[in-house]
mmCIF file of C-alpha atoms in Angstrom:
data_model
loop_
_atom_site.group_PDB
_atom_site.id
_atom_site.type_symbol
_atom_site.label_atom_id
_atom_site.label_comp_id
_atom_site.label_asym_id
_atom_site.label_seq_id
_atom_site.Cartn_x
_atom_site.Cartn_y
_atom_site.Cartn_z
ATOM 1 C CA MET A 10 -12.790 11.802 30.736
ATOM 2 C CA ILE A 11 -12.650 12.983 27.142
ATOM 3 C CA ARG A 12 -14.583 16.223 26.695
ATOM 4 C CA PRO A 13 -16.809 16.819 23.628
ATOM 5 C CA LEU A 14 -15.334 18.677 20.688
ATOM 6 C CA ALA A 15 -16.379 22.304 21.033
ATOM 7 C CA LEU A 16 -16.438 22.641 17.271
ATOM 8 C CA ILE A 17 -18.920 19.836 16.789
ATOM 9 C CA ALA A 18 -21.094 20.971 19.665
ATOM 10 C CA ALA A 19 -21.396 24.402 18.072
ATOM 11 C CA LEU A 20 -22.422 23.184 14.637
ATOM 12 C CA LEU A 21 -26.026 22.727 13.614
ATOM 13 C CA LEU A 22 -26.761 19.094 12.864
ATOM 14 C CA THR A 23 -28.650 18.359 9.672
ATOM 15 C CA GLY A 24 -29.299 15.350 7.464
ATOM 16 C CA ALA A 25 -31.600 12.404 7.072
ATOM 17 C CA ASP A 26 -32.990 10.578 10.055
ATOM 18 C CA PRO A 27 -31.518 7.121 10.571
ATOM 19 C CA ALA A 28 -33.486 4.224 9.168
ATOM 20 C CA ARG A 29 -34.879 1.782 11.672
ATOM 21 C CA ALA A 30 -32.275 -0.778 12.756
ATOM 22 C CA ASP A 31 -34.788 -3.600 12.139
ATOM 23 C CA ASP A 32 -35.563 -2.552 8.539
ATOM 24 C CA PRO A 33 -35.504 -5.884 6.615
ATOM 25 C CA ALA A 34 -34.755 -4.093 3.331
ATOM 26 C CA ALA A 35 -31.442 -2.873 4.680
ATOM 27 C CA GLY A 36 -29.825 -6.314 4.450
ATOM 28 C CA THR A 37 -28.134 -5.902 7.811
ATOM 29 C CA THR A 38 -28.188 -7.828 11.078
ATOM 30 C CA PRO A 39 -27.904 -6.273 14.542
ATOM 31 C CA VAL A 40 -24.741 -7.382 16.364
ATOM 32 C CA HIS A 41 -23.252 -6.685 19.764
ATOM 33 C CA CYS A 42 -21.033 -3.625 19.754
ATOM 34 C CA PRO A 43 -17.651 -3.659 21.474
ATOM 35 C CA GLU A 44 -18.046 -2.315 24.998
ATOM 36 C CA THR A 45 -15.515 0.410 24.218
ATOM 37 C CA VAL A 46 -17.955 2.331 22.004
ATOM 38 C CA GLY A 47 -20.014 3.176 25.083
ATOM 39 C CA ALA A 48 -23.708 3.077 25.773
ATOM 40 C CA GLY A 49 -26.449 3.950 23.348
ATOM 41 C CA VAL A 50 -24.721 2.681 20.208
ATOM 42 C CA SER A 51 -26.353 0.312 17.727
ATOM 43 C CA CYS A 52 -24.164 -1.931 15.579
ATOM 44 C CA LEU A 53 -25.197 -3.594 12.330
ATOM 45 C CA SER A 54 -23.402 -6.191 10.227
ATOM 46 C CA GLY A 55 -23.860 -6.896 6.539
ATOM 47 C CA ARG A 56 -22.173 -8.049 3.360
ATOM 48 C CA ASP A 57 -21.934 -6.115 0.108
ATOM 49 C CA ALA A 58 -22.430 -7.385 -3.442
ATOM 50 C CA ASN A 59 -18.713 -8.177 -3.809
ATOM 51 C CA GLY A 60 -18.578 -10.270 -0.643
ATOM 52 C CA ALA A 61 -16.987 -7.704 1.686
ATOM 53 C CA TRP A 62 -18.288 -7.775 5.248
ATOM 54 C CA TYR A 63 -18.983 -4.467 6.941
ATOM 55 C CA VAL A 64 -20.026 -3.198 10.357
ATOM 56 C CA ILE A 65 -21.887 0.034 11.054
ATOM 57 C CA ALA A 66 -21.835 1.727 14.453
ATOM 58 C CA MET A 67 -24.573 4.316 14.991
ATOM 59 C CA PRO A 68 -24.583 6.384 18.210
ATOM 60 C CA ALA A 69 -27.919 7.443 19.631
ATOM 61 C CA ASP A 70 -26.550 11.007 19.805
ATOM 62 C CA TRP A 71 -25.230 10.930 16.240
ATOM 63 C CA ASN A 72 -23.514 14.181 15.258
ATOM 64 C CA ARG A 73 -24.483 13.666 11.589
ATOM 65 C CA ARG A 74 -20.891 12.883 10.679
ATOM 66 C CA LEU A 75 -19.653 9.604 9.232
ATOM 67 C CA ILE A 76 -16.229 7.974 9.448
ATOM 68 C CA VAL A 77 -15.521 5.570 6.568
ATOM 69 C CA HIS A 78 -12.663 3.402 7.837
ATOM 70 C CA ALA A 79 -10.062 1.597 5.712
ATOM 71 C CA HIS A 80 -8.291 -1.066 7.759
ATOM 72 C CA GLY A 81 -4.631 -1.982 7.707
ATOM 73 C CA GLY A 82 -2.816 -5.148 6.781
ATOM 74 C CA PRO A 83 -3.292 -6.398 4.208
ATOM 75 C CA ARG A 84 -4.829 -9.349 6.014
ATOM 76 C CA MET A 85 -4.020 -12.681 4.405
ATOM 77 C CA GLY A 86 -6.900 -14.813 5.678
ATOM 78 C CA THR A 87 -10.437 -15.171 4.415
ATOM 79 C CA PRO A 88 -12.520 -12.212 5.643
ATOM 80 C CA GLU A 89 -14.949 -12.975 8.456
ATOM 81 C CA ALA A 90 -18.102 -11.130 9.435
ATOM 82 C CA ALA A 91 -16.737 -10.171 12.860
ATOM 83 C CA ASP A 92 -13.439 -8.757 11.586
ATOM 84 C CA PRO A 93 -14.583 -5.111 11.433
ATOM 85 C CA LEU A 94 -15.560 -5.268 15.100
ATOM 86 C CA GLU A 95 -11.861 -5.415 15.982
ATOM 87 C CA ASP A 96 -11.267 -2.228 14.003
ATOM 88 C CA LEU A 97 -14.303 -0.590 15.600
ATOM 89 C CA ASP A 98 -12.962 -1.454 19.038
ATOM 90 C CA ARG A 99 -9.554 0.049 18.187
ATOM 91 C CA PHE A 100 -11.011 3.329 16.942
ATOM 92 C CA SER A 101 -14.017 3.461 19.238
ATOM 93 C CA VAL A 102 -13.109 6.939 20.481
ATOM 94 C CA MET A 103 -14.582 8.279 17.242
ATOM 95 C CA VAL A 104 -17.956 6.706 18.002
ATOM 96 C CA ARG A 105 -17.872 7.897 21.615
ATOM 97 C CA GLN A 106 -17.416 11.368 20.151
ATOM 98 C CA GLY A 107 -20.697 11.034 18.260
ATOM 99 C CA TYR A 108 -19.494 9.945 14.837
ATOM 100 C CA ALA A 109 -21.180 7.139 12.945
ATOM 101 C CA TRP A 110 -18.638 4.610 11.703
ATOM 102 C CA ILE A 111 -18.493 2.004 8.949
ATOM 103 C CA GLY A 112 -15.632 -0.377 8.258
ATOM 104 C CA SER A 113 -15.264 -3.076 5.604
ATOM 105 C CA THR A 114 -13.171 -6.245 5.526
ATOM 106 C CA TYR A 115 -12.628 -5.846 1.751
ATOM 107 C CA ARG A 116 -13.848 -8.622 -0.515
ATOM 108 C CA ARG A 117 -10.862 -10.952 -0.066
ATOM 109 C CA GLY A 118 -7.646 -11.280 1.847
ATOM 110 C CA GLY A 119 -4.302 -10.435 0.300
ATOM 111 C CA TYR A 120 -2.818 -7.455 -1.481
ATOM 112 C CA GLY A 121 -4.808 -5.063 -3.649
ATOM 113 C CA VAL A 122 -4.976 -1.347 -2.880
ATOM 114 C CA ARG A 123 -7.390 -0.443 -5.674
ATOM 115 C CA MET A 124 -9.657 -3.337 -4.712
ATOM 116 C CA ALA A 125 -9.671 -2.257 -1.072
ATOM 117 C CA ALA A 126 -10.270 1.377 -2.058
ATOM 118 C CA GLU A 127 -13.320 0.362 -4.064
ATOM 119 C CA ASP A 128 -14.651 -1.725 -1.191
ATOM 120 C CA ALA A 129 -14.156 1.132 1.267
ATOM 121 C CA ASP A 130 -16.070 3.477 -1.026
ATOM 122 C CA ASN A 131 -18.784 0.854 -1.478
ATOM 123 C CA SER A 132 -19.249 0.898 2.290
ATOM 124 C CA ARG A 133 -19.800 4.655 2.131
ATOM 125 C CA GLU A 134 -22.518 4.140 -0.450
ATOM 126 C CA ILE A 135 -24.133 1.462 1.713
ATOM 127 C CA PHE A 136 -24.281 3.815 4.674
ATOM 128 C CA TRP A 137 -25.669 6.660 2.584
ATOM 129 C CA ARG A 138 -28.409 4.448 1.162
ATOM 130 C CA ARG A 139 -29.248 3.109 4.603
ATOM 131 C CA PHE A 140 -29.205 6.308 6.657
ATOM 132 C CA GLY A 141 -29.195 9.154 4.154
ATOM 133 C CA ARG A 142 -26.294 11.410 3.360
ATOM 134 C CA PRO A 143 -24.581 12.744 6.507
ATOM 135 C CA GLU A 144 -23.675 16.372 6.935
ATOM 136 C CA ARG A 145 -20.028 15.369 6.546
ATOM 137 C CA THR A 146 -18.249 12.194 5.502
ATOM 138 C CA ILE A 147 -14.616 11.695 6.485
ATOM 139 C CA LEU A 148 -12.384 8.956 5.109
ATOM 140 C CA HIS A 149 -9.942 7.439 7.616
ATOM 141 C CA GLY A 150 -7.146 4.950 7.001
ATOM 142 C CA GLN A 151 -4.603 3.470 9.400
ATOM 143 C CA SER A 152 -1.370 1.689 8.389
ATOM 144 C CA TRP A 153 -1.830 -0.047 4.992
ATOM 145 C CA GLY A 154 -5.332 1.368 5.213
ATOM 146 C CA GLY A 155 -3.665 4.763 4.895
ATOM 147 C CA ASN A 156 -2.492 3.728 1.428
ATOM 148 C CA VAL A 157 -6.028 2.487 0.733
ATOM 149 C CA ALA A 158 -7.608 5.739 1.948
ATOM 150 C CA ALA A 159 -5.156 7.891 0.005
ATOM 151 C CA LYS A 160 -5.879 5.901 -3.155
ATOM 152 C CA ALA A 161 -9.627 6.028 -2.512
ATOM 153 C CA SER A 162 -9.450 9.799 -2.116
ATOM 154 C CA GLU A 163 -7.789 10.029 -5.537
ATOM 155 C CA LEU A 164 -10.312 7.707 -7.176
ATOM 156 C CA TYR A 165 -13.599 8.402 -5.401
ATOM 157 C CA ALA A 166 -13.394 11.847 -3.793
ATOM 158 C CA LEU A 167 -15.800 13.244 -6.363
ATOM 159 C CA ASP A 168 -18.855 11.820 -8.053
ATOM 160 C CA MET A 169 -19.448 11.856 -11.809
ATOM 161 C CA GLU A 170 -20.903 15.387 -11.630
ATOM 162 C CA GLY A 171 -18.006 16.747 -9.613
ATOM 163 C CA GLY A 172 -19.828 16.696 -6.282
ATOM 164 C CA ARG A 173 -18.019 15.557 -3.162
ATOM 165 C CA ASN A 174 -18.377 12.026 -1.880
ATOM 166 C CA TYR A 175 -16.094 12.905 1.044
ATOM 167 C CA ASP A 176 -15.369 16.131 2.860
ATOM 168 C CA GLY A 177 -11.936 15.314 4.224
ATOM 169 C CA VAL A 178 -9.337 12.587 4.710
ATOM 170 C CA LEU A 179 -7.537 11.544 7.906
ATOM 171 C CA ILE A 180 -4.569 9.184 7.533
ATOM 172 C CA THR A 181 -2.810 7.838 10.631
ATOM 173 C CA ASN A 182 0.524 5.957 10.554
ATOM 174 C CA GLY A 183 -0.183 5.436 6.878
ATOM 175 C CA VAL A 184 1.775 3.661 4.148
ATOM 176 C CA VAL A 185 1.638 6.872 2.122
ATOM 177 C CA SER A 186 4.856 6.197 0.204
ATOM 178 C CA GLY A 187 3.041 3.693 -2.030
ATOM 179 C CA GLY A 188 3.746 0.034 -2.649
ATOM 180 C CA THR A 189 6.824 0.341 -4.838
ATOM 181 C CA ARG A 190 8.696 2.153 -2.050
ATOM 182 C CA ALA A 191 7.145 0.720 1.097
ATOM 183 C CA TYR A 192 8.342 -2.886 0.868
ATOM 184 C CA GLN A 193 11.842 -2.613 -0.561
ATOM 185 C CA PHE A 194 13.415 -2.627 2.891
ATOM 186 C CA ARG A 195 11.697 -5.913 3.739
ATOM 187 C CA ALA A 196 13.103 -7.516 0.585
ATOM 188 C CA GLY A 197 16.502 -6.341 1.767
ATOM 189 C CA LEU A 198 15.776 -7.765 5.206
ATOM 190 C CA ARG A 199 15.091 -11.176 3.686
ATOM 191 C CA ALA A 200 18.400 -11.054 1.815
ATOM 192 C CA VAL A 201 20.394 -9.935 4.859
ATOM 193 C CA TYR A 202 18.677 -12.464 7.127
ATOM 194 C CA GLN A 203 19.429 -15.270 4.680
ATOM 195 C CA PHE A 204 23.077 -14.268 4.444
ATOM 196 C CA TYR A 205 23.509 -14.699 8.186
ATOM 197 C CA CYS A 206 21.027 -17.478 8.968
ATOM 198 C CA ARG A 207 20.783 -19.719 5.878
ATOM 199 C CA ASN A 208 17.541 -21.246 7.124
ATOM 200 C CA HIS A 209 14.786 -19.431 5.187
ATOM 201 C CA PRO A 210 14.971 -21.407 2.940
ATOM 202 C CA GLY A 211 16.986 -24.028 4.772
ATOM 203 C CA PRO A 212 19.832 -26.070 3.253
ATOM 204 C CA ASP A 213 17.572 -29.141 3.015
ATOM 205 C CA GLU A 214 14.794 -27.235 1.178
ATOM 206 C CA PRO A 215 14.482 -26.337 -2.507
ATOM 207 C CA ALA A 216 16.203 -23.034 -3.119
ATOM 208 C CA TYR A 217 14.179 -20.029 -4.270
ATOM 209 C CA PRO A 218 14.884 -16.283 -4.534
ATOM 210 C CA VAL A 219 14.019 -14.615 -1.267
ATOM 211 C CA TRP A 220 11.994 -11.871 -2.984
ATOM 212 C CA GLN A 221 9.309 -14.494 -3.640
ATOM 213 C CA GLY A 222 8.483 -14.679 0.065
ATOM 214 C CA LEU A 223 7.648 -18.349 -0.345
ATOM 215 C CA PRO A 224 7.250 -20.453 -3.488
ATOM 216 C CA ALA A 225 3.721 -20.860 -4.805
ATOM 217 C CA GLY A 226 1.824 -23.522 -2.881
ATOM 218 C CA VAL A 227 4.315 -23.755 -0.013
ATOM 219 C CA GLU A 228 2.751 -23.331 3.413
ATOM 220 C CA MET A 229 4.356 -22.139 6.624
ATOM 221 C CA THR A 230 2.949 -20.771 9.855
ATOM 222 C CA ARG A 231 4.183 -17.727 11.690
ATOM 223 C CA ALA A 232 5.149 -20.002 14.572
ATOM 224 C CA GLU A 233 7.314 -22.063 12.238
ATOM 225 C CA LEU A 234 8.943 -18.909 10.918
ATOM 226 C CA ARG A 235 9.647 -17.750 14.450
ATOM 227 C CA GLN A 236 11.279 -21.100 15.223
ATOM 228 C CA ARG A 237 13.732 -20.468 12.375
ATOM 229 C CA VAL A 238 14.523 -16.969 13.635
ATOM 230 C CA GLU A 239 15.020 -18.329 17.145
ATOM 231 C CA ALA A 240 17.331 -21.094 15.887
ATOM 232 C CA CYS A 241 19.552 -18.513 14.197
ATOM 233 C CA THR A 242 19.462 -15.556 16.565
ATOM 234 C CA GLY A 243 18.136 -16.769 19.919
ATOM 235 C CA ILE A 244 15.586 -13.983 19.705
ATOM 236 C CA ASP A 245 13.284 -15.591 22.282
ATOM 237 C CA LYS A 246 16.072 -15.887 24.848
ATOM 238 C CA ALA A 247 17.244 -13.269 27.273
ATOM 239 C CA ALA A 248 20.301 -11.515 25.852
ATOM 240 C CA ARG A 249 22.544 -13.120 28.486
ATOM 241 C CA ASP A 250 21.436 -16.602 27.421
ATOM 242 C CA ARG A 251 22.255 -16.265 23.717
ATOM 243 C CA THR A 252 25.359 -17.890 22.385
ATOM 244 C CA PRO A 253 28.044 -15.536 21.048
ATOM 245 C CA ALA A 254 27.198 -16.648 17.508
ATOM 246 C CA GLU A 255 23.475 -16.004 18.003
ATOM 247 C CA ALA A 256 24.109 -12.594 19.516
ATOM 248 C CA ARG A 257 26.480 -11.619 16.710
ATOM 249 C CA ARG A 258 24.069 -12.668 13.976
ATOM 250 C CA LEU A 259 21.165 -10.837 15.605
ATOM 251 C CA GLN A 260 23.219 -7.698 16.126
ATOM 252 C CA ASP A 261 24.380 -7.693 12.501
ATOM 253 C CA ILE A 262 20.865 -8.195 11.093
ATOM 254 C CA LEU A 263 19.409 -5.408 13.216
ATOM 255 C CA ALA A 264 22.302 -3.011 12.625
ATOM 256 C CA VAL A 265 22.218 -3.388 8.857
ATOM 257 C CA THR A 266 18.442 -3.276 8.373
ATOM 258 C CA GLY A 267 17.480 -0.808 11.097
ATOM 259 C CA VAL A 268 14.723 -3.147 12.303
ATOM 260 C CA LYS A 269 14.075 -3.259 16.051
ATOM 261 C CA GLU A 270 14.577 -6.564 17.823
ATOM 262 C CA GLU A 271 10.953 -6.817 18.926
ATOM 263 C CA GLN A 272 9.784 -6.206 15.342
ATOM 264 C CA LEU A 273 12.124 -8.610 13.530
ATOM 265 C CA VAL A 274 9.709 -11.533 13.315
ATOM 266 C CA SER A 275 6.866 -9.245 12.281
ATOM 267 C CA HIS A 276 8.852 -7.732 9.426
ATOM 268 C CA LEU A 277 10.063 -11.159 8.328
ATOM 269 C CA SER A 278 6.457 -12.358 8.397
ATOM 270 C CA TRP A 279 5.410 -9.604 5.985
ATOM 271 C CA ALA A 280 8.441 -10.434 3.840
ATOM 272 C CA THR A 281 7.302 -14.054 3.790
ATOM 273 C CA PHE A 282 3.516 -14.267 3.655
ATOM 274 C CA LEU A 283 2.681 -10.883 2.138
ATOM 275 C CA PHE A 284 5.433 -11.302 -0.452
ATOM 276 C CA GLN A 285 4.134 -14.741 -1.380
ATOM 277 C CA ASP A 286 0.694 -13.278 -2.058
ATOM 278 C CA LEU A 287 1.997 -10.131 -3.750
ATOM 279 C CA VAL A 288 4.513 -11.858 -6.007
ATOM 280 C CA GLN A 289 2.960 -15.222 -6.734
ATOM 281 C CA VAL A 290 -0.720 -14.272 -6.878
ATOM 282 C CA ARG A 291 -0.949 -10.565 -7.746
ATOM 283 C CA LEU A 292 2.149 -10.125 -9.958
ATOM 284 C CA GLY A 293 2.231 -13.480 -11.710
ATOM 285 C CA GLY A 294 5.529 -14.548 -10.151
ATOM 286 C CA ARG A 295 7.378 -11.415 -11.265
ATOM 287 C CA ASN A 296 9.732 -9.512 -9.001
ATOM 288 C CA PRO A 297 9.038 -5.862 -8.014
ATOM 289 C CA PHE A 298 12.068 -5.617 -5.693
ATOM 290 C CA ASP A 299 15.650 -4.574 -6.388
ATOM 291 C CA ASN A 300 18.822 -4.619 -4.302
ATOM 292 C CA SER A 301 21.251 -4.868 -7.205
ATOM 293 C CA THR A 302 23.031 -1.626 -6.269
ATOM 294 C CA THR A 303 22.333 -1.529 -2.528
ATOM 295 C CA VAL A 304 25.392 -1.126 -0.337
ATOM 296 C CA TYR A 305 24.714 -2.677 3.058
ATOM 297 C CA ARG A 306 26.430 -1.045 6.023
ATOM 298 C CA GLY A 307 26.622 -1.421 9.773
ATOM 299 C CA SER A 308 27.619 -5.074 10.156
ATOM 300 C CA SER A 309 30.719 -6.542 11.739
ATOM 301 C CA ASP A 310 32.037 -7.226 8.209
ATOM 302 C CA ASP A 311 30.364 -5.115 5.525
ATOM 303 C CA GLU A 312 32.732 -6.328 2.828
ATOM 304 C CA ALA A 313 31.780 -9.967 3.326
ATOM 305 C CA LEU A 314 28.079 -9.093 3.545
ATOM 306 C CA ASN A 315 28.026 -7.107 0.302
ATOM 307 C CA ALA A 316 30.059 -9.753 -1.500
ATOM 308 C CA GLY A 317 27.870 -12.645 -0.362
ATOM 309 C CA VAL A 318 24.331 -11.311 0.024
ATOM 310 C CA GLU A 319 21.740 -12.471 -2.507
ATOM 311 C CA ARG A 320 21.182 -9.908 -5.254
ATOM 312 C CA PHE A 321 18.076 -9.414 -7.379
ATOM 313 C CA THR A 322 16.846 -6.988 -10.042
ATOM 314 C CA ALA A 323 13.258 -5.830 -10.394
ATOM 315 C CA ASP A 324 11.094 -6.740 -13.373
ATOM 316 C CA PRO A 325 9.900 -3.406 -14.878
ATOM 317 C CA ASP A 326 6.465 -4.853 -15.633
ATOM 318 C CA ALA A 327 6.049 -5.972 -12.026
ATOM 319 C CA VAL A 328 7.079 -2.536 -10.770
ATOM 320 C CA ALA A 329 4.636 -0.864 -13.163
ATOM 321 C CA GLN A 330 1.782 -3.123 -12.086
ATOM 322 C CA LEU A 331 2.473 -2.561 -8.396
ATOM 323 C CA ALA A 332 2.776 1.190 -8.982
ATOM 324 C CA TYR A 333 -0.543 1.282 -10.814
ATOM 325 C CA ASP A 334 -2.248 -0.506 -7.962
ATOM 326 C CA SER A 335 -0.732 1.267 -4.986
ATOM 327 C CA ASP A 336 1.432 4.292 -5.745
ATOM 328 C CA LEU A 337 -0.090 7.742 -5.289
ATOM 329 C CA SER A 338 -0.327 10.632 -7.744
ATOM 330 C CA GLY A 339 -0.687 13.375 -5.156
ATOM 331 C CA LEU A 340 -3.658 14.785 -7.076
ATOM 332 C CA ILE A 341 -5.750 15.291 -3.965
ATOM 333 C CA VAL A 342 -8.864 17.453 -4.046
ATOM 334 C CA LEU A 343 -9.921 17.243 -0.378
ATOM 335 C CA PRO A 344 -8.404 18.577 2.850
ATOM 336 C CA THR A 345 -6.074 15.759 3.875
ATOM 337 C CA LEU A 346 -4.449 15.457 7.301
ATOM 338 C CA THR A 347 -1.828 12.871 8.187
ATOM 339 C CA VAL A 348 -0.736 12.056 11.734
ATOM 340 C CA HIS A 349 2.238 9.754 12.196
ATOM 341 C CA ALA A 350 4.128 8.449 15.222
ATOM 342 C CA ARG A 351 7.722 9.563 14.733
ATOM 343 C CA HIS A 352 9.046 6.294 16.192
ATOM 344 C CA ASP A 353 6.605 4.013 14.357
ATOM 345 C CA PRO A 354 8.416 0.633 14.231
ATOM 346 C CA THR A 355 6.395 -0.724 11.300
ATOM 347 C CA VAL A 356 5.856 2.108 8.813
ATOM 348 C CA SER A 357 8.715 4.581 8.810
ATOM 349 C CA TYR A 358 7.921 8.197 9.603
ATOM 350 C CA ARG A 359 10.091 9.015 6.579
ATOM 351 C CA SER A 360 7.177 7.976 4.379
ATOM 352 C CA GLU A 361 5.503 11.267 5.310
ATOM 353 C CA ALA A 362 8.246 13.255 3.581
ATOM 354 C CA ILE A 363 7.830 11.085 0.495
ATOM 355 C CA TYR A 364 4.095 11.749 0.423
ATOM 356 C CA ALA A 365 4.630 15.479 0.944
ATOM 357 C CA ALA A 366 6.993 15.517 -2.040
ATOM 358 C CA ILE A 367 4.472 13.626 -4.201
ATOM 359 C CA VAL A 368 1.701 16.062 -3.293
ATOM 360 C CA ARG A 369 3.997 19.047 -3.807
ATOM 361 C CA ALA A 370 4.978 17.810 -7.267
ATOM 362 C CA ALA A 371 1.267 17.621 -8.115
ATOM 363 C CA GLY A 372 0.775 21.217 -6.980
ATOM 364 C CA ARG A 373 -1.618 20.265 -4.159
ATOM 365 C CA SER A 374 0.366 21.081 -1.006
ATOM 366 C CA HIS A 375 -2.296 23.543 0.101
ATOM 367 C CA LEU A 376 -4.577 20.530 0.690
ATOM 368 C CA LEU A 377 -2.111 18.543 2.820
ATOM 369 C CA ALA A 378 -1.328 19.087 6.504
ATOM 370 C CA GLN A 379 0.951 16.752 8.457
ATOM 371 C CA ALA A 380 1.514 16.265 12.174
ATOM 372 C CA ALA A 381 3.773 14.029 14.256
ATOM 373 C CA THR A 382 3.546 12.502 17.714
ATOM 374 C CA ASP A 383 6.388 11.189 19.858
ATOM 375 C CA GLU A 384 4.803 7.730 20.063
ATOM 376 C CA ASP A 385 6.488 4.421 19.249
ATOM 377 C CA GLN A 386 3.426 2.303 18.420
ATOM 378 C CA HIS A 387 2.051 1.535 14.972
ATOM 379 C CA SER A 388 -1.385 -0.039 15.125
ATOM 380 C CA LYS A 389 -3.010 2.654 17.246
ATOM 381 C CA LEU A 390 -2.258 6.186 18.341
ATOM 382 C CA ALA A 391 -3.358 7.571 21.680
ATOM 383 C CA ASP A 392 -7.032 8.526 21.555
ATOM 384 C CA GLY A 393 -6.211 12.207 21.862
ATOM 385 C CA GLY A 394 -4.440 12.025 18.524
ATOM 386 C CA TYR A 395 -7.605 10.977 16.720
ATOM 387 C CA LEU A 396 -9.755 13.547 18.517
ATOM 388 C CA THR A 397 -7.331 16.346 17.679
ATOM 389 C CA GLY A 398 -6.958 15.221 14.095
ATOM 390 C CA LEU A 399 -10.709 15.086 13.592
ATOM 391 C CA ALA A 400 -11.231 18.483 15.244
ATOM 392 C CA ALA A 401 -8.533 20.077 13.068
ATOM 393 C CA LEU A 402 -9.952 18.474 9.950
ATOM 394 C CA GLU A 403 -13.486 19.571 10.825
ATOM 395 C CA GLN A 404 -12.342 23.156 11.314
ATOM 396 C CA TRP A 405 -10.400 23.074 8.030
ATOM 397 C CA ILE A 406 -13.461 21.793 6.189
ATOM 398 C CA GLY A 407 -15.604 24.436 7.850
ATOM 399 C CA ASP A 408 -13.549 27.587 7.355
ATOM 400 C CA GLY A 409 -11.020 26.613 4.697
ATOM 401 C CA ARG A 410 -7.990 27.440 6.838
ATOM 402 C CA ARG A 411 -5.262 24.815 6.671
ATOM 403 C CA PRO A 412 -4.347 23.808 10.255
ATOM 404 C CA ASP A 413 -0.922 24.462 11.732
ATOM 405 C CA SER A 414 0.330 21.347 13.494
ATOM 406 C CA ALA A 415 2.309 23.532 15.910
ATOM 407 C CA GLY A 416 -0.935 24.106 17.782
ATOM 408 C CA PHE A 417 -2.056 20.489 17.908
ATOM 409 C CA GLN A 418 -0.697 19.719 21.380
ATOM 410 C CA THR A 419 -2.500 22.678 22.913
ATOM 411 C CA ALA A 420 -5.679 21.745 21.061
ATOM 412 C CA CYS A 421 -5.351 18.146 22.227
ATOM 413 C CA LEU A 422 -5.072 19.176 25.868
ATOM 414 C CA ALA A 423 -8.456 20.879 25.553
ATOM 415 C CA LEU A 424 -9.986 17.616 24.341
ATOM 416 C CA ALA A 425 -8.283 14.763 26.190
ATOM 417 C CA PRO A 426 -6.185 13.928 29.257
ATOM 418 C CA ARG A 427 -2.524 14.924 29.078
ATOM 419 C CA ALA A 428 -1.436 11.281 28.775
ATOM 420 C CA GLU A 429 -3.441 11.033 25.555
ATOM 421 C CA CYS A 430 -1.721 14.041 23.949
ATOM 422 C CA ARG A 431 1.629 13.224 22.355
ATOM 423 C CA PHE A 432 2.001 15.793 19.579
ATOM 424 C CA GLU A 433 5.456 17.198 18.966
#
């Protein structure tokens, strides 16, 4: 059993009383909560003025704190009303701990960090109007949502009078390196994959530069993409059943790119469908990626690879537009805590060092604390990681003392079972 946070239990709870869940003026509809949030929780669904769906979870024993959640992705499909329930289920430990929670789908699918940041902040405003201002409001982002939350904290941390809209920021496994850095390796993966496999695009298809992801208007399913990867590498076979050629191609692709075998199709999917949206729709067909000077190493024949791999040079306007949308200034004004799995297979732990350097260059390192776990999953940390992160952030907000991550494992063990505590 997870024990209550001693810090929260000791604090006096103040703030407005929740509005009635059946208030017709609220524009919300009661929905079934995921079972994981526990008993005594009311969930409401609604849609904001921009078309973004949101879900609110309100515990009966609300601790007068609010989590504003920015989800990962970006998701390519049309947002659906039930989508935030999946996020609520994943991070339900926060609600079981007494926090209210609101998560938004964003107004559309596809790339757009500033858009998503605005929609996340709109959800905060919706909650405040509906239930009154909580004692504390914490912004949380996971994965690409970490980029969204970091951008939102730069844009919306303060109101027009300088008052705080948020009290702190928690980013977990976040894309905190910004868009211009985060996706370059996937563009390289597409080039390396194409050198060895020659089937994406195939020889019987119109040629296009791989940095496009897919040409405008061309459709492909993830299953169809996987079929191409299987045809080249035998990735769905047991290693003993692959042909020597399949095994060699797979080994070369993985060795050069650093991608894990079980993540190859996922990374190629982002470099296909996300790139198509990013390049064709958001950047007007212009290329933000560059491998013109990259030296690829680790293959069975690096000389042949570097001589034959597709090369491309970034369009400066595309880079500038992507940077404006998604890169971070480091000008943070709130206590900000990041927690990242050191063996994250999707977003490299190295992005944390990049973010630390950005914040340091902005002179704001005193507002950034970073912690690592020994986990190897991306989409969700162990529950103890979130409990410890929230407790550390709450204490930082309360007494102004920046937390030392060296004590996080001990703190976690006071909050959660040992199996849920993975801090290094």
